[in-house]
Coordinates of C-alpha atoms and ligand atoms in Angstrom, one line a residue:
M1 CA 0.0 0.0 0.0
N2 CA 1.4 3.4 -1.0
G3 CA -0.9 5.6 1.2
L4 CA -3.6 7.9 -0.1
P5 CA -2.7 10.7 -2.5
S6 CA -3.2 14.3 -1.4
K7 CA -4.7 15.3 -4.7
V8 CA -6.8 13.5 -7.3
R9 CA -7.5 14.5 -10.9
I10 CA -11.0 13.6 -11.9
V11 CA -11.6 12.8 -15.6
E12 CA -15.2 13.6 -16.3
V13 CA -16.6 11.2 -18.9
G14 CA -20.3 12.0 -18.7
A15 CA -20.6 13.8 -22.0
R16 CA -19.1 10.8 -23.8
D17 CA -19.5 7.6 -21.8
G18 CA -22.7 8.9 -20.3
L19 CA -24.4 10.2 -23.4
Q20 CA -23.3 7.4 -25.7
N21 CA -25.5 5.1 -23.8
E22 CA -28.7 7.1 -23.7
K23 CA -31.7 5.6 -25.5
T24 CA -32.8 8.8 -27.1
I25 CA -30.6 11.1 -29.0
I26 CA -29.8 14.2 -27.0
P27 CA -29.7 17.5 -28.9
A28 CA -26.3 18.9 -29.6
Q29 CA -27.2 22.1 -27.8
T30 CA -27.8 20.2 -24.6
K31 CA -24.4 18.5 -24.9
I32 CA -22.7 21.8 -25.4
E33 CA -24.4 23.3 -22.4
L34 CA -23.5 20.3 -20.3
I35 CA -19.8 20.6 -21.2
N36 CA -19.9 24.4 -20.6
R37 CA -21.5 23.9 -17.2
L38 CA -18.9 21.2 -16.3
S39 CA -16.1 23.6 -17.4
R40 CA -17.2 26.0 -14.6
T41 CA -17.0 23.4 -11.8
G42 CA -13.2 23.3 -11.5
L43 CA -12.9 20.1 -13.4
R44 CA -9.6 20.0 -15.4
T45 CA -10.3 17.1 -17.7
I46 CA -13.6 16.8 -19.5
E47 CA -14.0 14.1 -22.2
A48 CA -16.2 15.9 -24.6
T49 CA -17.4 13.4 -27.2
S50 CA -16.4 10.5 -29.5
F51 CA -15.5 10.4 -33.2
V52 CA -16.6 6.9 -33.8
S53 CA -18.8 5.6 -36.6
S54 CA -22.3 7.0 -36.3
K55 CA -23.7 3.7 -37.5
W56 CA -22.3 2.2 -34.3
V57 CA -23.0 5.0 -31.9
P58 CA -25.7 7.3 -33.4
Q59 CA -25.9 9.2 -30.0
L60 CA -22.6 10.9 -30.7
A61 CA -23.0 11.5 -34.5
D62 CA -22.8 15.3 -33.7
A63 CA -19.3 15.1 -32.3
A64 CA -17.8 17.7 -34.7
E65 CA -20.6 20.1 -34.1
V66 CA -20.4 19.7 -30.3
F67 CA -16.6 19.9 -30.1
A68 CA -16.4 23.0 -32.3
A69 CA -19.1 24.9 -30.2
I70 CA -18.0 24.3 -26.6
D71 CA -16.3 27.1 -24.8
K72 CA -12.7 25.8 -24.3
R73 CA -11.8 27.2 -20.9
A74 CA -8.1 27.8 -20.2
G75 CA -6.6 25.1 -18.0
V76 CA -9.2 22.6 -18.9
R77 CA -8.5 19.7 -21.3
Y78 CA -11.1 18.3 -23.6
P79 CA -10.0 14.8 -24.8
V80 CA -12.2 12.9 -27.4
L81 CA -12.5 9.2 -28.1
V82 CA -11.2 8.0 -31.5
P83 CA -11.3 4.4 -32.7
N84 CA -9.2 4.7 -35.9
E85 CA -7.4 7.2 -38.1
Q86 CA -10.6 8.4 -39.6
G87 CA -11.8 9.4 -36.1
Y88 CA -8.5 11.1 -35.4
D89 CA -8.6 13.1 -38.6
R90 CA -12.2 14.2 -37.9
A91 CA -11.2 15.2 -34.3
R92 CA -8.2 17.2 -35.6
A93 CA -10.3 18.9 -38.2
V94 CA -12.3 20.6 -35.4
G95 CA -9.2 21.4 -33.3
A96 CA -9.0 18.5 -30.8
D97 CA -5.6 18.4 -29.1
E98 CA -6.1 15.4 -27.0
V99 CA -7.6 12.0 -28.0
A100 CA -8.2 8.7 -26.4
V101 CA -7.9 5.3 -28.1
F102 CA -9.6 2.2 -26.6
S103 CA -9.1 -1.5 -26.6
A104 CA -10.2 -4.3 -24.3
A105 CA -8.4 -7.0 -22.5
S106 CA -11.0 -9.4 -23.8
E107 CA -11.0 -10.6 -27.4
A108 CA -14.7 -11.3 -27.4
F109 CA -15.6 -7.8 -26.2
N110 CA -13.3 -6.1 -28.7
R111 CA -15.0 -8.0 -31.5
K112 CA -18.4 -6.8 -30.4
N113 CA -17.3 -3.2 -29.6
I114 CA -15.0 -2.3 -32.5
N115 CA -15.2 -5.3 -34.8
A116 CA -11.5 -6.1 -34.4
S117 CA -9.2 -8.4 -32.4
I118 CA -7.0 -6.9 -29.6
D119 CA -4.0 -7.0 -31.9
E120 CA -5.9 -5.5 -34.9
S121 CA -7.2 -2.7 -32.7
I122 CA -3.7 -1.9 -31.4
E123 CA -2.4 -2.0 -35.0
R124 CA -5.0 0.6 -35.9
F125 CA -3.7 2.9 -33.2
A126 CA -0.1 2.9 -34.6
P127 CA -0.8 5.5 -37.3
I128 CA -2.8 7.6 -34.8
L129 CA 0.1 7.6 -32.4
D130 CA 2.5 8.5 -35.2
K131 CA 0.3 11.4 -36.3
A132 CA -0.3 12.5 -32.7
R133 CA 3.4 12.6 -32.0
A134 CA 4.0 14.8 -35.1
D135 CA 1.0 17.0 -34.2
G136 CA 1.8 17.4 -30.5
V137 CA -1.5 15.7 -29.6
R138 CA -1.7 13.8 -26.3
V139 CA -3.1 10.3 -26.5
R140 CA -4.8 8.5 -23.6
G141 CA -5.4 4.8 -23.8
Y142 CA -8.3 2.9 -22.4
V143 CA -8.3 -0.8 -21.5
S144 CA -11.9 -2.1 -21.1
T145 CA -13.1 -5.3 -19.3
V146 CA -10.2 -5.4 -16.9
L147 CA -12.2 -7.2 -14.3
G148 CA -14.5 -9.3 -16.4
C149 CA -16.2 -9.5 -19.8
P150 CA -19.9 -9.8 -20.6
Y151 CA -19.1 -12.3 -23.4
Q152 CA -16.1 -14.4 -22.2
G153 CA -16.5 -14.1 -18.4
E154 CA -13.1 -14.2 -16.7
V155 CA -10.4 -12.0 -18.1
P156 CA -6.9 -13.2 -17.3
L157 CA -4.7 -10.6 -15.5
R158 CA -1.9 -11.2 -17.9
D159 CA -4.1 -10.0 -20.8
V160 CA -4.9 -6.8 -18.9
V161 CA -1.2 -6.2 -18.3
H162 CA -0.4 -7.0 -21.9
V163 CA -2.8 -4.5 -23.4
A164 CA -2.0 -1.8 -20.9
S165 CA 1.7 -2.0 -21.3
R166 CA 1.4 -2.2 -25.1
L167 CA -0.6 1.0 -25.2
Y168 CA 1.8 2.7 -22.8
T169 CA 4.9 1.6 -24.8
M170 CA 3.3 2.8 -28.0
G171 CA 3.1 6.3 -26.5
C172 CA -0.2 6.7 -24.6
Y173 CA 0.7 9.1 -21.7
E174 CA -2.0 7.7 -19.5
I175 CA -3.8 4.3 -19.3
S176 CA -7.4 4.1 -17.9
L177 CA -8.3 0.7 -16.6
G178 CA -12.0 0.1 -17.1
D179 CA -14.3 -2.2 -15.3
T180 CA -16.8 -1.8 -18.1
I181 CA -19.5 -4.0 -16.7
G182 CA -19.0 -3.1 -13.0
I183 CA -18.3 -6.6 -11.9
G184 CA -15.2 -6.2 -9.8
T185 CA -14.8 -6.0 -6.0
P186 CA -12.1 -4.1 -4.1
R187 CA -9.6 -6.9 -3.7
K188 CA -9.8 -7.9 -7.3
A189 CA -9.5 -4.3 -8.4
R190 CA -6.4 -3.9 -6.2
D191 CA -4.8 -7.1 -7.5
M192 CA -5.4 -6.0 -11.1
L193 CA -3.9 -2.6 -10.4
R194 CA -0.8 -4.1 -8.7
A195 CA -0.3 -6.4 -11.7
V196 CA -0.5 -3.5 -14.2
A197 CA 1.6 -1.2 -12.0
A198 CA 4.4 -3.7 -12.1
E199 CA 4.7 -2.8 -15.9
V200 CA 3.3 0.8 -16.2
P201 CA 4.2 3.6 -13.7
I202 CA 1.4 4.1 -11.3
E203 CA 1.4 7.9 -12.0
A204 CA 0.3 7.0 -15.6
L205 CA -2.7 4.9 -14.4
A206 CA -6.3 5.9 -14.0
V207 CA -9.2 3.9 -12.9
H208 CA -12.6 3.8 -14.5
F209 CA -15.4 2.0 -12.6
H210 CA -19.0 1.4 -13.6
D211 CA -21.3 1.0 -10.7
T212 CA -23.5 -1.8 -12.0
R213 CA -23.3 -3.7 -8.7
G214 CA -22.7 -0.8 -6.3
Q215 CA -19.0 -1.6 -5.9
A216 CA -17.5 1.4 -7.7
L217 CA -16.7 3.7 -4.7
A218 CA -15.2 0.8 -2.8
N219 CA -13.1 -0.1 -5.8
V220 CA -11.9 3.5 -6.3
L221 CA -10.8 3.6 -2.6
A222 CA -8.9 0.3 -2.9
C223 CA -7.1 1.7 -5.9
L224 CA -6.3 5.1 -4.2
E225 CA -4.7 3.1 -1.4
E226 CA -2.4 1.7 -4.0
G227 CA -1.4 5.2 -5.1
V228 CA -3.6 5.9 -8.1
A229 CA -4.4 9.6 -8.3
I230 CA -6.6 9.8 -11.5
V231 CA -10.2 8.7 -11.4
D232 CA -12.7 8.6 -14.2
S233 CA -16.3 9.3 -13.3
S234 CA -19.5 10.6 -14.8
V235 CA -21.7 13.5 -13.6
S236 CA -25.1 12.2 -12.4
G237 CA -23.7 8.6 -12.8
T238 CA -24.7 8.3 -16.4
G239 CA -23.0 5.9 -18.7
G240 CA -22.4 2.5 -20.1
C241 CA -21.3 0.9 -23.3
P242 CA -23.9 0.1 -25.9
Y243 CA -21.8 -3.0 -26.7
A244 CA -21.5 -4.3 -23.1
K245 CA -24.8 -5.9 -22.2
G246 CA -26.1 -5.0 -18.8
A247 CA -23.5 -2.3 -18.1
T248 CA -24.9 0.6 -16.2
G249 CA -23.5 4.0 -15.3
N250 CA -20.1 5.1 -14.3
V251 CA -19.5 6.0 -10.7
A252 CA -21.1 9.4 -10.2
S253 CA -18.6 12.3 -10.1
E254 CA -20.5 13.9 -7.3
D255 CA -20.1 10.8 -5.1
V256 CA -16.4 10.5 -5.9
V257 CA -15.8 14.2 -5.1
Y258 CA -17.8 14.0 -1.9
M259 CA -15.8 11.0 -0.7
L260 CA -12.4 12.5 -1.7
E261 CA -13.0 15.9 -0.2
G262 CA -14.5 14.3 2.9
M263 CA -11.2 12.4 3.3
G264 CA -9.2 15.6 2.9
I265 CA -8.1 14.8 -0.7
D266 CA -8.1 17.8 -2.9
T267 CA -9.9 17.6 -6.3
G268 CA -10.1 21.3 -7.0
I269 CA -13.8 20.8 -7.8
D270 CA -16.7 22.9 -6.5
L271 CA -19.1 20.1 -5.3
A272 CA -22.2 22.3 -5.1
A273 CA -21.7 23.4 -8.8
L274 CA -21.1 19.8 -9.8
I275 CA -24.3 18.7 -8.0
Q276 CA -26.3 21.4 -9.7
T277 CA -24.9 20.4 -13.1
G278 CA -25.8 16.8 -12.5
L279 CA -29.4 17.7 -11.4
W280 CA -29.7 19.9 -14.5
L281 CA -28.5 17.0 -16.7
S282 CA -30.9 14.4 -15.1
A283 CA -33.8 16.8 -15.8
Q284 CA -32.7 17.1 -19.4
L285 CA -32.5 13.3 -19.7
G286 CA -35.8 12.8 -18.0
H287 CA -34.5 10.3 -15.4
E288 CA -33.4 10.6 -11.8
T289 CA -29.7 11.1 -11.0
S290 CA -28.0 8.0 -9.7
S291 CA -25.7 10.2 -7.5
K292 CA -26.6 9.5 -3.9
V293 CA -24.9 12.7 -2.9
A294 CA -27.0 14.8 -5.4
R295 CA -30.2 13.1 -4.2
A296 CA -29.4 13.8 -0.6
S297 CA -28.6 17.5 -1.4
A298 CA -31.9 17.8 -3.3
G299 CA -33.7 16.7 -0.1
Ligands
HMG1 P1 -16.5 -1.3 -38.9 O1 -17.9 -1.4 -39.4 O2 -15.8 -2.6 -38.7 O3 -15.5 -0.4 -39.8 O4 -16.5 -0.4 -37.6 P2 -15.5 0.1 -41.3 O5 -14.1 0.7 -41.4 O6 -16.0 -0.9 -42.2 O7 -16.5 1.4 -41.3 C1 -17.9 1.2 -41.4 C2 -18.5 2.6 -41.7 O8 -18.2 3.5 -40.6 C3 -17.9 3.2 -42.9 O9 -18.9 4.0 -43.5 C4 -16.8 4.1 -42.4 O10 -16.5 5.2 -43.2 C5 -17.5 4.6 -41.1 P3 -19.7 3.5 -44.9 O11 -18.6 3.4 -45.9 O12 -20.3 2.2 -44.5 O13 -20.6 4.7 -45.1 N1 -16.5 4.9 -40.1 C6 -16.5 6.1 -39.4 N2 -17.3 7.2 -39.5 C7 -17.0 8.2 -38.6 N3 -16.0 8.2 -37.8 C8 -15.1 7.1 -37.7 C9 -15.4 6.0 -38.6 N4 -14.7 4.9 -38.7 C10 -15.4 4.2 -39.7 N5 -14.1 7.1 -36.8 C11 -15.4 1.0 -35.9 C12 -15.3 -0.2 -36.9 C13 -14.3 1.0 -35.0 C14 -15.5 2.2 -36.8 C15 -16.8 0.8 -35.2 O14 -16.8 -0.5 -34.6 C16 -17.0 1.9 -34.1 O15 -17.1 3.0 -34.4 N6 -17.1 1.4 -32.8 C17 -17.2 2.3 -31.7 C18 -17.9 1.6 -30.6 C19 -18.0 2.5 -29.4 O16 -17.9 3.7 -29.5 N7 -18.1 1.9 -28.2 C20 -18.2 2.7 -27.0 C21 -16.9 3.3 -26.5 S1 -15.8 2.2 -25.6 C22 -16.4 2.3 -24.0 O17 -17.4 2.8 -23.8 C23 -15.6 1.7 -22.9 C24 -14.9 2.8 -22.1 O18 -15.8 3.7 -21.5 C25 -14.0 2.2 -21.0 C26 -14.8 1.2 -20.1 O19 -15.9 1.5 -19.6 O20 -14.2 0.1 -19.9 C27 -13.9 3.6 -23.0
MG2 MG1 -16.9 3.3 -19.6

């Protein structure tokens, strides 16, 4: 155990991971307003959208329109998801200067999600990383299904370590480890993190928990105790992957910030403003927030 960090950087993924999984298509204007509101909460990293195929994820077909229109606040980074070179070029055309590539530790999931094997998906990233290096663009790497897969079940730890270290070696500056279907428990999360941290520096690791089984905050804490200081979360607890059956929302940003600040760990985020943003979003989406902290504050 390395002890708890004194500061944590939250990577807000609600506008991407959250909205990609909504049943109805959200108007671009609502997405833009969401990101602008989030930009005023003290968040420093806001994943804005995803330049994937609109046939696969119609919810984010307006990526270019949204990215071009958001107010880019100084000191805030707005990474976007890209699955291939076409996505990278589309993102660059509207001025994105940070992108995220994604693969999974499970072959079966990769096939469903991006129609490619793990090796093929990583090969697709090579030209993205080459271009990004030349363009001065930062690239984040996601590894999904790190604690289990909806299609193949168990995911061997060595596969998680393999994908994470390949993405890191290729040039991703940060690797986010995703429990896509929210199946893990704290001891498993810690063991997984330790195995990856033996190959990738802990400072370059982020954790990304979905709260499908109510384990996300406990898993976050277990990983913080191992020295992780970057946590992905989603305002109002929205989220899920359309290609991960049964996966529900990410851990709610409000709940993570409440826990961290309550433990004396600095996030730089104005919790009240974040709660208001989450309540505003849930009103737009027409379903109740899954943040317990937001619900308690609303009375
Ligand atoms: P494919 O069908 O195998 O590829 O999809 P393709 O190259 O044959 O392309 C099919 C069509 O899509 C073509 O159009 C392409 O031009 C177009 P057509 O010729 O038929 O008119 N196309 C694109 N259009 C716009 N932007 C692009 C793009 N690429 C191709 N970038 C592909 C392969 C990877 C494109 C597809 O499978 C895809 O887009 N998948 C995305 C799935 C996705 O977004 N999943 C959710 C994100 S991952 C996640 O949520 C997990 C995470 O949160 C972490 C965690 O929780 O663990 C990150
Ligand atoms: Mg996710």
